CSV table of C-alpha atoms and ligand atoms in Angstrom, one decimal:
chain,number,residue,atom,x,y,z
A,207,MET,CA,12.0,-25.2,-10.6
A,208,ARG,CA,8.7,-23.5,-11.2
A,209,LEU,CA,8.5,-20.0,-9.7
A,210,LEU,CA,5.3,-18.0,-9.2
A,211,ILE,CA,6.1,-14.3,-9.0
A,212,THR,CA,3.3,-11.9,-7.9
A,213,GLY,CA,3.4,-8.3,-9.0
A,214,GLY,CA,5.9,-9.1,-11.8
A,215,ALA,CA,4.7,-6.2,-14.0
A,216,GLY,CA,5.5,-3.7,-11.3
A,217,PHE,CA,8.8,-1.9,-10.8
A,218,ILE,CA,10.8,-4.3,-8.6
A,219,GLY,CA,8.9,-7.4,-9.7
A,220,ALA,CA,9.6,-6.7,-13.4
A,221,ASN,CA,13.3,-6.3,-12.8
A,222,PHE,CA,13.2,-9.5,-10.8
A,223,VAL,CA,11.5,-11.4,-13.6
A,224,ARG,CA,13.9,-10.1,-16.2
A,225,GLN,CA,16.9,-10.9,-14.1
A,226,THR,CA,15.6,-14.4,-13.4
A,227,VAL,CA,14.9,-15.2,-17.0
A,228,VAL,CA,18.4,-14.0,-18.1
A,229,GLU,CA,20.4,-15.5,-15.3
A,230,ARG,CA,18.5,-18.7,-14.6
A,231,PRO,CA,17.1,-19.9,-17.9
A,232,ASP,CA,16.2,-23.3,-16.4
A,233,ILE,CA,13.5,-21.8,-14.2
A,234,ARG,CA,9.9,-21.7,-15.4
A,235,VAL,CA,8.5,-18.3,-14.4
A,236,VAL,CA,4.8,-17.6,-14.0
A,237,VAL,CA,3.8,-14.0,-13.3
A,238,LEU,CA,0.5,-13.2,-11.5
A,239,ASP,CA,-0.3,-9.5,-11.8
A,240,ALA,CA,-3.6,-7.6,-11.7
A,241,LEU,CA,-2.1,-4.8,-13.9
A,242,THR,CA,-3.4,-2.0,-11.7
A,243,TYR,CA,-2.3,1.5,-12.7
A,244,ALA,CA,1.1,0.6,-11.3
A,245,GLY,CA,1.6,-2.6,-13.4
A,246,ASN,CA,2.9,-2.3,-17.0
A,247,ARG,CA,2.9,-5.3,-19.3
A,248,ALA,CA,5.4,-3.5,-21.5
A,249,SER,CA,8.1,-3.9,-18.8
A,250,LEU,CA,8.1,-7.6,-19.7
A,251,ASP,CA,7.7,-7.2,-23.5
A,252,SER,CA,11.3,-8.3,-24.5
A,253,ILE,CA,11.0,-11.5,-22.5
A,254,ALA,CA,7.3,-12.2,-23.0
A,255,ASP,CA,7.8,-15.5,-24.8
A,256,ARG,CA,10.0,-16.8,-22.0
A,257,ILE,CA,7.4,-16.5,-19.2
A,258,GLU,CA,3.7,-17.3,-18.5
A,259,PHE,CA,1.8,-14.2,-17.7
A,260,VAL,CA,-1.5,-14.5,-15.8
A,261,ARG,CA,-3.6,-11.3,-15.3
A,262,GLY,CA,-5.4,-11.8,-12.0
A,263,ASP,CA,-5.8,-10.6,-8.5
A,264,ILE,CA,-3.9,-12.1,-5.5
A,265,THR,CA,-7.2,-11.9,-3.5
A,266,ASP,CA,-8.8,-14.4,-5.9
A,267,ALA,CA,-8.5,-17.5,-3.7
A,268,GLU,CA,-9.4,-20.0,-6.5
A,269,LEU,CA,-6.9,-18.6,-9.0
A,270,VAL,CA,-4.1,-18.3,-6.4
A,271,ASP,CA,-4.7,-21.8,-5.2
A,272,ARG,CA,-4.4,-23.2,-8.7
A,273,LEU,CA,-1.2,-21.2,-9.5
A,274,VAL,CA,0.5,-21.9,-6.2
A,275,GLY,CA,-0.4,-25.6,-6.6
A,276,GLY,CA,1.7,-25.7,-9.7
A,277,ALA,CA,4.7,-23.9,-8.2
A,278,ASP,CA,7.8,-24.9,-6.2
A,279,ALA,CA,8.2,-21.5,-4.8
A,280,VAL,CA,6.4,-18.1,-4.6
A,281,VAL,CA,8.0,-14.7,-4.5
A,282,HIS,CA,5.4,-12.1,-3.5
A,283,PHE,CA,6.0,-8.6,-4.7
A,284,ALA,CA,2.4,-7.6,-5.5
A,285,ALA,CA,1.2,-4.7,-3.4
A,286,GLU,CA,-0.3,-1.2,-3.4
A,287,SER,CA,3.0,0.6,-2.9
A,288,HIS,CA,2.5,4.4,-3.0
A,289,ASN,CA,2.3,6.2,0.3
A,290,ASP,CA,0.5,9.2,-1.1
A,291,ASN,CA,-2.2,7.0,-2.5
A,292,SER,CA,-2.6,5.3,0.8
A,293,LEU,CA,-3.4,8.6,2.5
A,294,ALA,CA,-6.1,9.4,-0.1
A,295,ARG,CA,-7.6,5.9,-0.4
A,296,PRO,CA,-6.5,3.4,2.2
A,297,TRP,CA,-8.9,0.5,1.3
A,298,PRO,CA,-7.0,-1.0,-1.7
A,299,PHE,CA,-3.9,-1.2,0.6
A,300,VAL,CA,-5.8,-3.2,3.2
A,301,GLN,CA,-7.3,-5.4,0.5
A,302,THR,CA,-4.2,-6.1,-1.6
A,303,ASN,CA,-1.5,-6.0,1.0
A,304,ILE,CA,-3.3,-7.7,3.9
A,305,VAL,CA,-6.0,-9.9,2.3
A,306,GLY,CA,-3.9,-10.7,-0.7
A,307,THR,CA,-1.0,-11.9,1.5
A,308,TYR,CA,-3.4,-13.9,3.6
A,309,THR,CA,-4.8,-15.5,0.4
A,310,LEU,CA,-1.2,-16.5,-0.7
A,311,LEU,CA,-0.3,-17.8,2.7
A,312,GLU,CA,-3.3,-20.1,2.8
A,313,ALA,CA,-2.4,-21.5,-0.6
A,314,VAL,CA,1.3,-22.1,0.2
A,315,ARG,CA,0.1,-23.7,3.5
A,316,ARG,CA,-2.2,-26.1,1.6
A,317,HIS,CA,0.4,-27.0,-1.0
A,318,ASP,CA,3.5,-26.8,1.2
A,319,VAL,CA,5.2,-24.4,-1.2
A,320,ARG,CA,8.3,-22.3,-0.3
A,321,TYR,CA,7.3,-18.6,0.1
A,322,HIS,CA,9.3,-15.4,0.1
A,323,HIS,CA,7.6,-12.2,1.3
A,324,ILE,CA,8.8,-8.9,0.0
A,325,SER,CA,8.4,-6.1,2.5
A,326,THR,CA,9.8,-2.6,3.3
A,327,ASP,CA,11.8,-0.8,5.9
A,328,GLU,CA,8.9,1.5,6.3
A,329,VAL,CA,7.3,-1.0,8.8
A,330,TYR,CA,9.8,0.3,11.4
A,331,GLY,CA,8.6,3.9,11.2
A,332,ASP,CA,11.1,6.7,11.2
A,333,LEU,CA,14.4,7.2,12.9
A,334,ALA,CA,15.8,10.2,14.7
A,335,ALA,CA,18.9,11.7,13.0
A,336,ALA,CA,21.5,10.1,15.3
A,337,ALA,CA,19.7,6.8,16.0
A,338,PRO,CA,21.2,3.5,15.0
A,339,ALA,CA,19.9,1.9,11.8
A,340,PHE,CA,17.1,-0.6,11.7
A,341,THR,CA,17.9,-4.2,12.4
A,342,GLU,CA,15.8,-7.4,12.3
A,343,ASN,CA,15.0,-6.7,16.0
A,344,THR,CA,13.7,-3.2,15.7
A,345,PRO,CA,10.0,-3.0,16.9
A,346,TYR,CA,7.4,-2.3,14.2
A,347,ASN,CA,6.1,1.3,14.3
A,348,PRO,CA,4.4,2.1,10.9
A,349,SER,CA,3.3,5.6,10.2
A,350,SER,CA,1.1,5.5,7.1
A,351,PRO,CA,-1.7,3.2,5.9
A,352,TYR,CA,0.8,1.8,3.4
A,353,SER,CA,3.4,0.9,5.9
A,354,ALA,CA,0.7,-0.3,8.4
A,355,SER,CA,-0.7,-2.7,5.7
A,356,LYS,CA,2.8,-4.0,4.9
A,357,ALA,CA,3.5,-4.4,8.6
A,358,SER,CA,0.3,-6.4,9.0
A,359,SER,CA,1.2,-8.6,6.1
A,360,ASP,CA,4.6,-9.3,7.7
A,361,MET,CA,2.9,-10.3,10.9
A,362,LEU,CA,0.6,-12.7,9.1
A,363,VAL,CA,3.7,-14.4,7.5
A,364,ARG,CA,5.4,-14.7,10.9
A,365,ALA,CA,2.2,-16.3,12.4
A,366,TRP,CA,1.8,-18.7,9.5
A,367,VAL,CA,5.4,-19.9,10.0
A,368,ARG,CA,4.9,-20.3,13.7
A,369,SER,CA,1.4,-21.7,13.7
A,370,PHE,CA,1.3,-23.8,10.5
A,371,GLY,CA,4.9,-24.5,9.7
A,372,VAL,CA,4.8,-22.5,6.4
A,373,ARG,CA,8.3,-22.4,4.8
A,374,ALA,CA,8.6,-18.6,4.5
A,375,THR,CA,11.2,-15.9,4.7
A,376,ILE,CA,10.7,-12.2,4.8
A,377,SER,CA,12.9,-9.3,3.5
A,378,ASN,CA,12.5,-5.7,4.4
A,379,CYS,CA,14.3,-3.5,1.9
A,380,SER,CA,15.0,0.3,1.8
A,381,ASN,CA,14.1,2.6,-1.0
A,382,ASN,CA,14.8,1.2,-4.5
A,383,TYR,CA,15.7,3.1,-7.6
A,384,GLY,CA,16.4,1.9,-11.2
A,385,PRO,CA,14.7,1.2,-14.5
A,386,TYR,CA,10.9,0.6,-14.8
A,387,GLN,CA,9.9,2.5,-11.8
A,388,HIS,CA,6.5,4.3,-12.1
A,389,VAL,CA,6.8,8.1,-12.7
A,390,GLU,CA,4.7,8.8,-9.6
A,391,LYS,CA,7.7,7.9,-7.5
A,392,PHE,CA,10.2,10.4,-6.3
A,393,ILE,CA,13.3,9.8,-8.5
A,394,PRO,CA,11.5,9.0,-11.8
A,395,ARG,CA,9.2,12.0,-11.2
A,396,GLN,CA,12.1,14.4,-10.9
A,397,ILE,CA,13.9,12.8,-13.9
A,398,THR,CA,10.9,12.9,-16.2
A,399,ASN,CA,10.0,16.5,-15.1
A,400,LEU,CA,13.5,17.6,-16.1
A,401,ILE,CA,13.2,15.8,-19.5
A,402,ASP,CA,9.9,17.7,-19.9
A,403,GLY,CA,11.6,21.0,-19.0
A,404,VAL,CA,9.7,21.3,-15.6
A,405,ARG,CA,11.5,22.1,-12.4
A,406,PRO,CA,11.9,19.3,-9.9
A,407,ARG,CA,9.6,19.3,-6.9
A,408,LEU,CA,10.8,18.7,-3.4
A,409,TYR,CA,8.5,17.8,-0.4
A,410,GLY,CA,9.0,20.5,2.3
A,411,ALA,CA,12.6,21.3,3.1
A,412,GLY,CA,13.8,18.0,1.5
A,413,ASN,CA,15.6,16.9,4.7
A,414,GLN,CA,14.0,13.5,4.7
A,415,ILE,CA,16.7,10.8,4.6
A,416,ARG,CA,16.2,7.6,2.6
A,417,ASP,CA,18.6,4.7,2.3
A,418,TRP,CA,18.8,4.1,-1.5
A,419,ILE,CA,19.5,0.8,-3.1
A,420,HIS,CA,19.6,-0.2,-6.8
A,421,VAL,CA,16.8,-2.5,-7.7
A,422,GLU,CA,19.2,-5.1,-9.1
A,423,ASP,CA,21.0,-5.3,-5.7
A,424,HIS,CA,17.6,-5.8,-4.0
A,425,ASN,CA,16.7,-8.6,-6.3
A,426,ARG,CA,20.0,-10.4,-6.0
A,427,ALA,CA,19.5,-10.3,-2.2
A,428,VAL,CA,16.0,-11.8,-2.7
A,429,TRP,CA,17.5,-14.7,-4.7
A,430,THR,CA,20.1,-15.2,-2.0
A,431,ILE,CA,17.5,-15.4,0.7
A,432,LEU,CA,15.2,-17.6,-1.4
A,433,GLU,CA,18.0,-20.1,-1.9
A,434,PHE,CA,20.0,-19.9,1.4
A,435,GLY,CA,17.9,-18.0,3.9
A,436,ARG,CA,16.8,-19.7,7.2
A,437,ILE,CA,13.0,-20.5,7.3
A,438,GLY,CA,11.2,-18.1,9.5
A,439,GLN,CA,13.9,-15.5,9.4
A,440,THR,CA,13.6,-11.8,8.5
A,441,TYR,CA,16.5,-10.3,6.5
A,442,LEU,CA,17.0,-6.5,6.1
A,443,ILE,CA,18.3,-5.4,2.7
A,444,GLY,CA,20.2,-2.1,2.3
A,445,ALA,CA,23.3,-0.8,0.7
A,446,ASN,CA,24.4,2.0,3.0
A,447,GLY,CA,22.9,4.6,0.6
A,448,GLU,CA,21.7,7.2,3.1
A,449,LEU,CA,21.0,10.5,1.5
A,450,ASP,CA,18.5,13.3,2.0
A,451,ASN,CA,15.9,14.1,-0.7
A,452,LYS,CA,17.3,17.5,-1.4
A,453,SER,CA,20.7,16.0,-2.2
A,454,VAL,CA,19.1,13.5,-4.5
A,455,VAL,CA,17.3,16.3,-6.4
A,456,GLN,CA,20.6,18.3,-6.6
A,457,LEU,CA,22.5,15.2,-7.9
A,458,ILE,CA,19.8,14.7,-10.6
A,459,LEU,CA,20.0,18.4,-11.6
A,460,THR,CA,23.7,18.2,-11.8
A,461,GLU,CA,23.5,15.1,-14.1
A,462,PHE,CA,21.3,17.2,-16.3
A,463,GLY,CA,23.9,20.0,-16.4
A,464,ARG,CA,21.6,22.3,-14.4
A,465,ASP,CA,22.1,24.6,-11.4
A,466,PRO,CA,21.7,22.3,-8.4
A,467,ASP,CA,19.3,24.8,-6.7
A,468,ASP,CA,16.9,25.0,-9.7
A,469,PHE,CA,14.0,23.2,-8.0
A,470,ASP,CA,10.7,24.1,-6.2
A,471,HIS,CA,9.7,23.3,-2.7
A,472,VAL,CA,6.1,21.9,-2.5
A,473,THR,CA,3.8,21.1,0.5
A,474,ASP,CA,5.1,18.2,2.5
A,475,ARG,CA,3.3,14.8,2.8
A,476,PRO,CA,1.4,14.6,6.2
A,477,GLY,CA,3.2,12.3,8.6
A,478,HIS,CA,6.2,12.1,6.4
A,479,ASP,CA,8.9,9.9,7.9
A,480,ARG,CA,12.2,11.8,8.5
A,481,ARG,CA,14.7,9.0,8.2
A,482,TYR,CA,15.1,5.4,7.3
A,483,ALA,CA,18.4,3.5,7.5
A,484,ILE,CA,19.1,-0.2,7.2
A,485,ASP,CA,21.7,-2.3,9.0
A,486,ALA,CA,22.1,-5.3,6.6
A,487,SER,CA,24.8,-7.0,8.6
A,488,LEU,CA,22.9,-10.3,9.0
A,489,LEU,CA,22.4,-10.6,5.2
A,490,ARG,CA,26.0,-9.8,4.6
A,491,THR,CA,27.6,-12.0,7.2
A,492,GLU,CA,25.2,-15.0,7.2
A,493,LEU,CA,24.5,-15.2,3.5
A,494,GLY,CA,27.5,-13.4,2.1
A,495,TRP,CA,25.4,-10.9,0.0
A,496,GLU,CA,27.1,-7.6,-1.1
A,497,PRO,CA,25.6,-4.8,-3.3
A,498,ARG,CA,27.2,-4.3,-6.7
A,499,TYR,CA,26.0,-0.7,-7.1
A,500,ALA,CA,28.1,0.8,-4.3
A,501,ASP,CA,28.2,4.3,-6.0
A,502,PHE,CA,24.7,5.9,-5.8
A,503,ARG,CA,25.8,8.7,-8.2
A,504,ALA,CA,26.8,6.2,-10.9
A,505,GLY,CA,23.6,4.2,-10.4
A,506,LEU,CA,21.5,7.4,-10.7
A,507,ALA,CA,23.3,8.4,-13.9
A,508,ALA,CA,22.5,5.0,-15.4
A,509,THR,CA,18.9,5.4,-14.3
A,510,ILE,CA,18.6,8.8,-15.9
A,511,GLY,CA,20.1,7.4,-19.1
A,512,TRP,CA,17.4,4.6,-19.0
A,513,TYR,CA,14.5,7.1,-18.7
A,514,ARG,CA,16.0,9.2,-21.5
A,515,GLU,CA,16.1,6.2,-23.7
A,516,HIS,CA,12.7,4.7,-22.7
A,517,GLU,CA,10.3,7.6,-23.1
A,518,THR,CA,7.7,5.4,-24.9
A,519,TRP,CA,7.6,3.3,-21.7
A,520,TRP,CA,6.9,6.2,-19.2
A,521,ARG,CA,5.2,8.8,-21.3
A,522,PRO,CA,1.6,7.3,-21.3
A,523,GLY,CA,1.3,7.7,-17.5
A,524,LYS,CA,3.1,11.0,-17.0
A,525,ALA,CA,0.2,13.6,-17.5
A,526,ASP,CA,-2.2,11.6,-15.2
A,527,VAL,CA,0.4,11.5,-12.4
A,528,GLU,CA,1.0,15.2,-12.5
A,529,THR,CA,-2.8,15.8,-12.6
A,530,ALA,CA,-3.2,13.5,-9.5
A,531,TYR,CA,-0.5,15.4,-7.6
A,532,ALA,CA,-2.2,18.7,-8.4
A,533,GLN,CA,-5.6,17.4,-7.4
A,534,ALA,CA,-4.2,16.0,-4.1
A,535,GLY,CA,-3.3,19.7,-3.3
A,536,GLU,CA,0.4,19.8,-4.0
A,537,ARG,CA,1.4,23.5,-4.0
A,538,VAL,CA,4.6,25.2,-4.7
A,539,LEU,CA,5.7,27.0,-1.5
B,1287,NAD,N1,9.7,0.6,-4.4
B,1287,NAD,C1,10.4,0.5,-3.3
B,1287,NAD,O1,11.3,1.3,-3.1
B,1287,NAD,C2,10.2,-0.6,-2.3
B,1287,NAD,C3,11.1,-0.7,-1.2
B,1287,NAD,C4,11.0,-1.8,-0.3
B,1287,NAD,C5,10.0,-2.7,-0.5
B,1287,NAD,N2,9.1,-2.6,-1.6
B,1287,NAD,C6,8.1,-3.6,-1.7
B,1287,NAD,O2,8.4,-4.3,-3.0
B,1287,NAD,C7,7.1,-4.7,-3.6
B,1287,NAD,C8,7.1,-4.2,-5.0
B,1287,NAD,O3,7.1,-2.8,-5.0
B,1287,NAD,P1,7.1,-2.0,-6.3
B,1287,NAD,O4,7.7,-0.6,-6.0
B,1287,NAD,O5,7.6,-2.8,-7.4
B,1287,NAD,O6,5.5,-1.8,-6.5
B,1287,NAD,P2,4.7,-1.3,-7.8
B,1287,NAD,O7,3.6,-0.5,-7.3
B,1287,NAD,O8,5.6,-0.8,-8.9
B,1287,NAD,O9,4.2,-2.7,-8.4
B,1287,NAD,C9,3.2,-3.4,-7.8
B,1287,NAD,C10,2.7,-4.5,-8.7
B,1287,NAD,O10,1.7,-5.3,-8.1
B,1287,NAD,C11,0.5,-5.4,-8.9
B,1287,NAD,N3,-0.7,-5.5,-8.0
B,1287,NAD,C12,-1.2,-4.6,-7.2
B,1287,NAD,N4,-2.3,-5.1,-6.6
B,1287,NAD,C13,-2.4,-6.4,-7.1
B,1287,NAD,C14,-3.4,-7.4,-6.8
B,1287,NAD,N5,-4.4,-7.2,-5.9
B,1287,NAD,N6,-3.2,-8.6,-7.4
B,1287,NAD,C15,-2.2,-8.8,-8.2
B,1287,NAD,N7,-1.3,-7.8,-8.6
B,1287,NAD,C16,-1.4,-6.6,-8.0
B,1287,NAD,C17,0.5,-4.1,-9.7
B,1287,NAD,O11,-0.2,-4.3,-10.9
B,1287,NAD,C18,2.0,-3.9,-10.0
B,1287,NAD,O12,2.4,-4.6,-11.1
B,1287,NAD,C19,6.0,-4.2,-2.7
B,1287,NAD,O13,5.6,-5.3,-1.9
B,1287,NAD,C20,6.6,-3.1,-1.9
B,1287,NAD,O14,6.0,-3.0,-0.6
B,1287,NAD,C21,9.2,-1.6,-2.4
């Protein structure tokens, strides 16, 4: 099997590529990645000789057509993925997430190639505290330019299945954590701040609830869907990991042997969603998937260990991220 993986130098994509190369050595992997600020070639260093890496943009129709033409399946991770950036500069989100997905869909349609589309639970907007978790039937209600662009891309996939018979599946996953995540994101930012002796920073009161899943569990679910999912079907991926941001920061502080209240509150993100929660019953019952990292605290401790041991991987981007947060107006309250 020849597999084209877009965004394979990003957080989830790089973990997916690494997992695939190790667990399925018979598969020929081609990675297409533009290496934006979020992509890091070093995430693939130790397996570089076992994959083909193409630096290029998913909106480049000619390149995409050629690569898709040589593949049996495409797994599409590439995206602009950071909510805060989407508030400051929405255009790259429209371009990559919507036009890029369109470009891939046209290519898989032309070449009749199996396509799996990676999306997020953020397309559903936020949930009230006591509301039932999202299911595959929850109406879309995105809040930010990021989630709106992902919602748009999902809609394109659904239409290409219905109108053109494209063999596609979609997965909407909750918040991922694990190795190789960019230091601009919530958990790695807190961990690397603590390694640097800086107090963690919590948006607002920290009562936003996220449904955490280890990146390896997400990626095993993606493989399950790619192999056994029903064409045209959306599957939600989540591991019952609901926790508020304040508790996450406190757990990280505890792992560092620090006072759990030793953090700063900073100005909240505008339009910040309060709660996401996933009901993954369809994936569990129909396809038999189960997460392996059932204990968030253990997964978090392993992730902290990874960042401690891989400073050369994250250090180069750290100062720029903190400067960007300061320039975006983040203030300690
Ligand atoms: N991180 C999460 O918690 C989470 C949760 C659910 C779903 N998702 C989805 O999973 C996917 C991967 O997320 P991530 O956190 O790994 O993102 P990321 O930002 O870490 O990585 C994105 C990758 O895409 C590449 N890329 C960006 N624009 C490109 C373009 N125009 N052409 C080619 N490559 C381009 C980047 O260089 C980078 O390597 C995204 O589609 C995201 O919406 C993420």
